[in-house]
Coordinates of C-alpha atoms and ligand atoms in Angstrom, one line a residue:
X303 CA -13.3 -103.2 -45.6
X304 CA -16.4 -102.5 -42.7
X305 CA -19.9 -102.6 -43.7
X306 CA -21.3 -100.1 -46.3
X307 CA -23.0 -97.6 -44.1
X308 CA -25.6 -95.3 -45.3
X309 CA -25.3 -91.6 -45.8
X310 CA -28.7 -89.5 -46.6
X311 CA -28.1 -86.0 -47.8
X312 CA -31.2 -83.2 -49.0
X313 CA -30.4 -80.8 -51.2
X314 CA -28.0 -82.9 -53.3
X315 CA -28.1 -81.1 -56.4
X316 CA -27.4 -77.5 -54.7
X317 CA -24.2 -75.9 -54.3
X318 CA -23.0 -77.1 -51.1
X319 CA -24.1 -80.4 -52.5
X320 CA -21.8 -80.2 -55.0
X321 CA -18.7 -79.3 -52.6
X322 CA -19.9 -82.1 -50.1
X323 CA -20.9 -85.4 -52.1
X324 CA -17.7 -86.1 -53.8
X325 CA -15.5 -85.5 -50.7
X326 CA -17.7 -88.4 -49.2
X327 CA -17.5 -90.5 -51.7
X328 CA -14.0 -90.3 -51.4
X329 CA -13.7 -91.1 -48.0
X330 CA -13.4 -88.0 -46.4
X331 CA -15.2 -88.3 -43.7
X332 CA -15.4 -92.0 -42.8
X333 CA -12.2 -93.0 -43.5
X334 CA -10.6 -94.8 -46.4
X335 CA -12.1 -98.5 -45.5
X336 CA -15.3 -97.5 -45.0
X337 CA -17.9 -98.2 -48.1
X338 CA -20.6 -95.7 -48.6
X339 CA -23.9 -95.9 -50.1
X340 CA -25.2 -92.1 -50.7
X341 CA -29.3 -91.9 -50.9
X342 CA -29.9 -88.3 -52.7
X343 CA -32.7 -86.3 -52.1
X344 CA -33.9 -83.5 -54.0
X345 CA -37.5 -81.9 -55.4
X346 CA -38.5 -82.9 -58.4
X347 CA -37.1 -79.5 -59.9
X348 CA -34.0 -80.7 -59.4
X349 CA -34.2 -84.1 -60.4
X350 CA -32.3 -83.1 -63.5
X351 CA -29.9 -81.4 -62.0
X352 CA -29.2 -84.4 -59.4
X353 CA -29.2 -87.0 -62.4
X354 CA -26.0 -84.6 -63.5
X355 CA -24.6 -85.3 -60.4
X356 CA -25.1 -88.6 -60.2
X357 CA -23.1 -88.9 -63.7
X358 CA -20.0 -87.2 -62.5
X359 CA -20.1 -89.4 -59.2
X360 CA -19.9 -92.4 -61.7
X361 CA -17.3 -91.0 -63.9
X362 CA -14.9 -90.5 -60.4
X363 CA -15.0 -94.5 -60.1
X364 CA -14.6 -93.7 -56.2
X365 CA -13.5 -97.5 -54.8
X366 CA -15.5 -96.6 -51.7
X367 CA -18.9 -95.9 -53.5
X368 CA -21.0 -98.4 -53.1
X369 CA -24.2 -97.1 -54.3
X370 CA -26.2 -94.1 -55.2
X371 CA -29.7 -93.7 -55.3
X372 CA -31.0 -90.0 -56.3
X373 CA -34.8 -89.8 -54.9
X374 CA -37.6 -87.3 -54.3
X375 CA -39.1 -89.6 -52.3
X376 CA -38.5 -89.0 -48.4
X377 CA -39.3 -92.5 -47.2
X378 CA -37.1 -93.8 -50.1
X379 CA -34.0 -90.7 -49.2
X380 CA -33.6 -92.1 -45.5
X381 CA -34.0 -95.7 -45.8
X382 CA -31.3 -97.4 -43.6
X383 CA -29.6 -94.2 -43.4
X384 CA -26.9 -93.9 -40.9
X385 CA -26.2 -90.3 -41.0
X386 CA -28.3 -87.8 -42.7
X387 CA -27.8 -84.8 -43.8
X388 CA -29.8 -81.8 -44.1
X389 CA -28.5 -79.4 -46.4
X390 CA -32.1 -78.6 -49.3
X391 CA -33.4 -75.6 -48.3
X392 CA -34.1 -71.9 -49.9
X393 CA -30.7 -70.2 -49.2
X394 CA -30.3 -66.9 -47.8
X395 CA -29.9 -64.3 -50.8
X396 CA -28.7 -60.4 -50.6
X397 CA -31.0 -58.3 -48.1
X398 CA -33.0 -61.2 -46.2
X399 CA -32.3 -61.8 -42.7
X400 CA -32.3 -66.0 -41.5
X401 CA -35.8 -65.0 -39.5
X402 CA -37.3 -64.5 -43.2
X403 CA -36.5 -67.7 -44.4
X404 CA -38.0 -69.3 -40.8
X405 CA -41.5 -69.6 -42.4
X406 CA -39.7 -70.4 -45.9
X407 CA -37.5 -73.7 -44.8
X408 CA -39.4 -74.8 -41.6
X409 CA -41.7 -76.8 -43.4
X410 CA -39.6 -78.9 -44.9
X411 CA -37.9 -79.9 -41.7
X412 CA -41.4 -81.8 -40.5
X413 CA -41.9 -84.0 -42.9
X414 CA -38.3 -85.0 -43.6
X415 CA -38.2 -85.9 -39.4
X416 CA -41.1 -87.9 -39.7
X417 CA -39.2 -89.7 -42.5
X418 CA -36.0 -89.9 -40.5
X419 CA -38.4 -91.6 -37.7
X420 CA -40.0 -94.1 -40.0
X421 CA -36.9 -95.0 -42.0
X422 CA -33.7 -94.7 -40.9
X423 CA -30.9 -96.7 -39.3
X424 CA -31.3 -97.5 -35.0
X425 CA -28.1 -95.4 -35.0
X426 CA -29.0 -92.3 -37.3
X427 CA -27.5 -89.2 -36.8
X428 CA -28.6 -86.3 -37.7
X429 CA -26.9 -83.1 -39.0
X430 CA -28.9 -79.5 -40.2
X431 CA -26.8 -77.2 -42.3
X432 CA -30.1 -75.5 -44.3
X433 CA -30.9 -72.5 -42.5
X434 CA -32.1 -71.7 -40.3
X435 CA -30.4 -74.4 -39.3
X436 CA -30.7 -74.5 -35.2
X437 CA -34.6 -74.1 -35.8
X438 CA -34.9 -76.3 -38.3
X439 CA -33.2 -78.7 -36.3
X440 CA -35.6 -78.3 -33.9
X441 CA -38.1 -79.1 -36.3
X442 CA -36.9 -82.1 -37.4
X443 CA -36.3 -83.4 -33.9
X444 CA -39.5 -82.9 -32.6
X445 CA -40.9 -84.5 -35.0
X446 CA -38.8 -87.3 -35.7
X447 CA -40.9 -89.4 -33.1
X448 CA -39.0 -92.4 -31.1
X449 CA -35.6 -90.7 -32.4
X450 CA -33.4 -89.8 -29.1
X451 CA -33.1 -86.3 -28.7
X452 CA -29.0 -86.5 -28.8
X453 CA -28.7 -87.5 -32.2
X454 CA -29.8 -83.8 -33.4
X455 CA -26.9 -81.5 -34.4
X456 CA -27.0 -78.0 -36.2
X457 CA -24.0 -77.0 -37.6
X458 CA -21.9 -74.0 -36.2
X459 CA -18.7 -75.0 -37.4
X460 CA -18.1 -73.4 -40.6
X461 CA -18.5 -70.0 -37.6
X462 CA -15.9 -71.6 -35.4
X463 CA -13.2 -72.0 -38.3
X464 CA -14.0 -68.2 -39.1
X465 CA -13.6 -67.0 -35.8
X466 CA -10.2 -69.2 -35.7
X467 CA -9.2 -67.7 -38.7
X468 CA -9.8 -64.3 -38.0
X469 CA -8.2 -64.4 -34.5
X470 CA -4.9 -66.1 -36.2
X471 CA -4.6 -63.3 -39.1
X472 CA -5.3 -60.5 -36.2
X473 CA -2.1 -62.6 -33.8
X474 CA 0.0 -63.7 -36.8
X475 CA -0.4 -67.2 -36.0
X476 CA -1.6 -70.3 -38.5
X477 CA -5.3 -71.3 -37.3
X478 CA -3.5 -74.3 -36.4
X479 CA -2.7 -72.5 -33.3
X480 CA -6.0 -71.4 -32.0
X481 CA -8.0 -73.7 -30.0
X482 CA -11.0 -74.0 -27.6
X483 CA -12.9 -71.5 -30.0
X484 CA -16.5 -72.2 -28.9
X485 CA -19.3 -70.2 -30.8
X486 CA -22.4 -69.9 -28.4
X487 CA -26.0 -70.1 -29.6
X488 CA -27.7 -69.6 -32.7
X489 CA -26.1 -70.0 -36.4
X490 CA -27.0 -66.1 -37.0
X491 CA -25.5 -62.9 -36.4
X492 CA -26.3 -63.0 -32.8
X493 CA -24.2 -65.7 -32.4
X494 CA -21.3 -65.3 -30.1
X495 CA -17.5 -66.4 -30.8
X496 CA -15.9 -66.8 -27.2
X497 CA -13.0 -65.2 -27.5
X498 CA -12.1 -65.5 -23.5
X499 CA -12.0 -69.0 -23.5
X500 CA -10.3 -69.6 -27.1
X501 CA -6.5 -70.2 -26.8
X502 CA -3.4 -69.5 -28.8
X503 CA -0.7 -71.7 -28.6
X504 CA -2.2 -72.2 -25.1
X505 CA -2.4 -69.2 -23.8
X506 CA -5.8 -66.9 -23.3
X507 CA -6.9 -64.9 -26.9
X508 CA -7.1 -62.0 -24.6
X509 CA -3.3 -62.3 -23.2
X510 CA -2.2 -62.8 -27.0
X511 CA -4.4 -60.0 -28.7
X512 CA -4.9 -57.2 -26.1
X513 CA -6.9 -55.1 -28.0
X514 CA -10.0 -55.3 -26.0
X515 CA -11.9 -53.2 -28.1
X516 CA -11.1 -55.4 -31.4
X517 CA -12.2 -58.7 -29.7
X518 CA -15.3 -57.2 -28.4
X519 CA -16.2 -55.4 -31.4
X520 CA -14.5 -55.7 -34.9
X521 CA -13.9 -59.5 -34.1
X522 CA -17.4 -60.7 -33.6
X523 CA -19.4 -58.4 -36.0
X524 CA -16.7 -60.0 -38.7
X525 CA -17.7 -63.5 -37.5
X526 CA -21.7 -62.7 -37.0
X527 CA -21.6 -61.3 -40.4
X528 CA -18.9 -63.3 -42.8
X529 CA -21.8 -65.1 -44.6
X530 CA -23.3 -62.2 -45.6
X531 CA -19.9 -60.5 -46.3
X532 CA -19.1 -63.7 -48.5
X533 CA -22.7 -63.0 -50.6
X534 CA -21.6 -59.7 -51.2
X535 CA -18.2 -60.6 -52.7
X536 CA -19.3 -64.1 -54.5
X537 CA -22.7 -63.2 -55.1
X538 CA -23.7 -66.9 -53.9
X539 CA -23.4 -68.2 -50.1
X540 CA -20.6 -69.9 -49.2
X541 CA -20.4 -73.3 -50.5
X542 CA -17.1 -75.2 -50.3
X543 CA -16.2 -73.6 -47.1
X544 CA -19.7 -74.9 -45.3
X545 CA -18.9 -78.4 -46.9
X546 CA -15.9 -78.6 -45.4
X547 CA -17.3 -77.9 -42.2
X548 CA -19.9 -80.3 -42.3
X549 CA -17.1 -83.0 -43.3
X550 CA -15.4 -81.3 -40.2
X551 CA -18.7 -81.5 -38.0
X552 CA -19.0 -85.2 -38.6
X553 CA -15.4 -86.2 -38.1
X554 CA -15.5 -84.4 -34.9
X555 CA -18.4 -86.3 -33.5
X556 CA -16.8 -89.5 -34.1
X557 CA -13.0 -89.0 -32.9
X558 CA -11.9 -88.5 -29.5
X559 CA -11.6 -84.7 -29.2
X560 CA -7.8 -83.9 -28.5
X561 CA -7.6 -83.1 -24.6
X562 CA -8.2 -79.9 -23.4
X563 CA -9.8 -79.0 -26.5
X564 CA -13.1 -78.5 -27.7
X565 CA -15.7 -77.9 -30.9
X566 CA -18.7 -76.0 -31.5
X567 CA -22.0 -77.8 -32.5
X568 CA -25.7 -77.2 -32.0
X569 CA -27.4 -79.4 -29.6
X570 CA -30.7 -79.8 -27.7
X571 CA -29.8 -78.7 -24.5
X572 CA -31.0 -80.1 -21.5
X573 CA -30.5 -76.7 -19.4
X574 CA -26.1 -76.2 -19.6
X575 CA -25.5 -72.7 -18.8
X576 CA -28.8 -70.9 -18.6
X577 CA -29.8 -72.2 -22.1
X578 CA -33.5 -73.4 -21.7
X579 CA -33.6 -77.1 -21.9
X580 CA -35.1 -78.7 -25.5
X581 CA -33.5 -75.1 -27.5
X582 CA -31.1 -76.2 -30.5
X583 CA -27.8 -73.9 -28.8
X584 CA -24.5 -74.4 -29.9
X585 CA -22.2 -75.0 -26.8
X586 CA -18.5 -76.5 -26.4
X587 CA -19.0 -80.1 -27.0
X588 CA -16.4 -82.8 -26.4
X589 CA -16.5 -86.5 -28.3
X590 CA -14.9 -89.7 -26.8
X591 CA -14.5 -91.6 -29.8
X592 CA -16.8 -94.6 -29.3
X593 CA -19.5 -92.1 -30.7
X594 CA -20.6 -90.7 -27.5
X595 CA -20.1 -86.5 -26.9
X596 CA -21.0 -84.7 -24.0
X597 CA -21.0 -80.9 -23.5
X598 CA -18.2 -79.8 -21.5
X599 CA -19.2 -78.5 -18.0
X600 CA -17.2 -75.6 -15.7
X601 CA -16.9 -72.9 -18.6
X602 CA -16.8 -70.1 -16.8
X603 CA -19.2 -67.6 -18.5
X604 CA -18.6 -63.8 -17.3
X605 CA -21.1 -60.7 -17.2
X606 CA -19.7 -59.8 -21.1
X607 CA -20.2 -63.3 -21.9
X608 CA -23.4 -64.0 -20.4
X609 CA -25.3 -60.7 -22.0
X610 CA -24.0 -62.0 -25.7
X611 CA -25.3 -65.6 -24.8
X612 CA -28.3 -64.6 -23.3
X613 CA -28.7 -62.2 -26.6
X614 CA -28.2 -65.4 -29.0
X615 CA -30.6 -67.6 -26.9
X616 CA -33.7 -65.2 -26.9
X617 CA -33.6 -65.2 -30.2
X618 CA -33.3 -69.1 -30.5
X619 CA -36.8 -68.3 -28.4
X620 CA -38.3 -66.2 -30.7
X621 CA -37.9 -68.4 -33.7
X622 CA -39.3 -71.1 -31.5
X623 CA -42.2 -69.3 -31.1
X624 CA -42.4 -68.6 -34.5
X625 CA -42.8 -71.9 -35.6
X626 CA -44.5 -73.5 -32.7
X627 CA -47.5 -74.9 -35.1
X628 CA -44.5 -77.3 -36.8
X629 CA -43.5 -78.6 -33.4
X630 CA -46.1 -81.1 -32.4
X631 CA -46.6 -80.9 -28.4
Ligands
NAX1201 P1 -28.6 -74.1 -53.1 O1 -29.8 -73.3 -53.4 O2 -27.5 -74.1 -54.0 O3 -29.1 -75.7 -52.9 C1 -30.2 -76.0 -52.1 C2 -30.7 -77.2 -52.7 O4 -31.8 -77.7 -51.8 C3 -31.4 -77.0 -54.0 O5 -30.8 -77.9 -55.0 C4 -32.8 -77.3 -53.8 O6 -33.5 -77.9 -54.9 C5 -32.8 -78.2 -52.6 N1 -34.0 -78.2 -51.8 C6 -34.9 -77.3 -51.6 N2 -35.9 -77.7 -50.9 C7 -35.7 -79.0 -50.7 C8 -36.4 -80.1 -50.0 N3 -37.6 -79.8 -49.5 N4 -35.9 -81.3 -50.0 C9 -34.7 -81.6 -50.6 N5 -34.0 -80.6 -51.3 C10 -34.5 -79.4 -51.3 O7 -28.2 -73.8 -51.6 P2 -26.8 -74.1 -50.8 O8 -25.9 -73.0 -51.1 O9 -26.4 -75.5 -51.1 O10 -27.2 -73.9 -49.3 C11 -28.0 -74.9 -48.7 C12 -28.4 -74.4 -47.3 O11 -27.3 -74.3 -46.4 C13 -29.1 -73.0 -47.3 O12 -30.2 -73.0 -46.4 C14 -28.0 -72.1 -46.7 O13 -28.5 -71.0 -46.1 C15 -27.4 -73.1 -45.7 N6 -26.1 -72.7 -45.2 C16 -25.8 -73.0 -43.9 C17 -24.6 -72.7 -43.3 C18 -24.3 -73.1 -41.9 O14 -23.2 -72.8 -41.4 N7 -25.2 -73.7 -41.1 C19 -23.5 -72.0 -44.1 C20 -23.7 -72.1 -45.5 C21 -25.1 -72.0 -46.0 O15 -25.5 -70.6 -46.0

């Protein structure tokens, strides 16, 4: 067995929480000799709800659970923690756009990176899943003092494994089959799945699907808008599906990326393709195993490309600005 790491997650009594803290404990993401000690944090609202939680963890007697503590307390939530991640926020509900919930959510992503800063592990990493989650990101980077700016991830992979899944039901393929699907930008519906550099068994998604007009039209509006199209059928935002991609996002970071391959995260940038340096953008991003990841250079981005990227990143601006009085300077 390795040492127990630490594994801080916000919003532990929500819905997502619920699809997320079992598979952990089970050792889903870190593997099945690696101990966990989960540090739960939740408002006091939810304290009750958490306790619940907490209960049914017991009663799975998971071998690799080594502790649990359920907390409202930040400095308490991200002691020692190794990973965190940061789910709590208001969800989206039917009718509000992500840029509503910007004034909403973005407070809570201050205080909980000046917690990170104070508290956790020399090797924390950092996930955002609550939305807006590139912003809030943002927010919890800038002010997570002393934390290095490439620890900071905002997850656009639950987008990736839609646009994969749409693209194999369209070719008649299992999503097994499509690779190098990078979503570009912002985790909202001007986010742009790549569909001329994705790959079916190898070849270009254009020489496979030769509809044009689908890939440029039907496909992305189905990818910018499945969240909303899953609200509408469930009545609730997806939960298990955005579990599983967090599961996914961390897994990714810390195995070597098969060759030729890639993944879509959110990261600061430092200036890749046009995308202003210190914006949360999700790019094609590459791990080596040894818990480094880099963003893969040489993408060539054409003119349809470019105006979708360009489209994802002023808006990545524009949220910026909206909550430049939570980013200290
Ligand atoms: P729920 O409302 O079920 O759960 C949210 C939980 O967060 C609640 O238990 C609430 O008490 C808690 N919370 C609120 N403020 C908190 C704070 N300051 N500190 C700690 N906990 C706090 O929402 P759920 O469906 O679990 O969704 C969570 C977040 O994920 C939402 O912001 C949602 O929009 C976002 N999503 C992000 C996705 C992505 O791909 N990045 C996809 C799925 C999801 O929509």
């Amino acid at each position: 067995m390795k040492e127990c790491i630490t594994v801080s997650i916000t919003g532990a009594a929500g819905q997502i929480g619920y699809a997320l803290l079992f598979r952990i404990a089970s050792g889903a993401i870190f593997g099945p000799d690696q101990p966990v000690h989960l540090r739960l944090i939740e408002i006091d609202a939810a304290m009750n709800a958490l306790e619940g939680t907490v209960m049914e963890l017991d009663d799975c007697a998971f071998p690799l659970l080594a502790g649990v503590t359920p907390t409202s307390d930040l400095d308490e939530g991200f002691k020692g923690a190794n990973w965190s991640l940061l789910v709590g926020s208001v969800p989206r509900k039917a009718g509000m756009e992500r840029k509503d919930l910007l004034g909403i959510n973005g407070k809570i992503f201050t205080g909980q990176g000046e917690a990170i800063a104070r508290n956790a592990a020399d090797d924390i990493r950092v996930l955002v899943v609550g939305n807006p989650c590139n912003t809030n990101c943002l927010i919890a980077m800038r002010n997570a003092d002393g934390v290095p700016r490439d620890r900071f991830f905002a997850m656009t992979r639950l987008d990736e494994n839609r646009a994969k899944g749409q693209l194999a039901a369209k070719a008649g393929v299992h999503t097994n089959s499509v690779s190098n699907m990078c979503i570009w930008g912002n985790h909202s519906a001007t986010q742009y799945p790549d569909f001329v550099h994705a790959q079916i068994e190898g070849s270009p998604v254009p020489e496979v699907i030769t509809d044009r007009e689908w890939l440029e039209g039907e496909f992305i509006r189905s990818v910018q808008q499945r969240g909303a199209a899953i609200i509408e059928a469930r009545g609730a935002s997806s939960a298990a599906s955005a579990a599983n991609a967090a599961i996914e996002t961390v897994c990714t970071l810390a195995k070597a990326t098969p060759e030729g391959d890639w993944n879509s995260v959110a990261i600061c940038s430092e200036g890749q393709y046009g995308i202003d340096e210190g914006l949360i953008a999700s790019m094609p991003v590459r791990s080596d195993g040894a818990g480094n990841w880099s963003v893969v250079e040489g993408v060539e981005v054409d003119e349809f490309s470019r105006g979708k990227i360009d489209e994802s990143v002023q808006e990545l601006r524009e949220e910026r600005e909206a909550v430049r009085d939570l980013i200290p300077s």
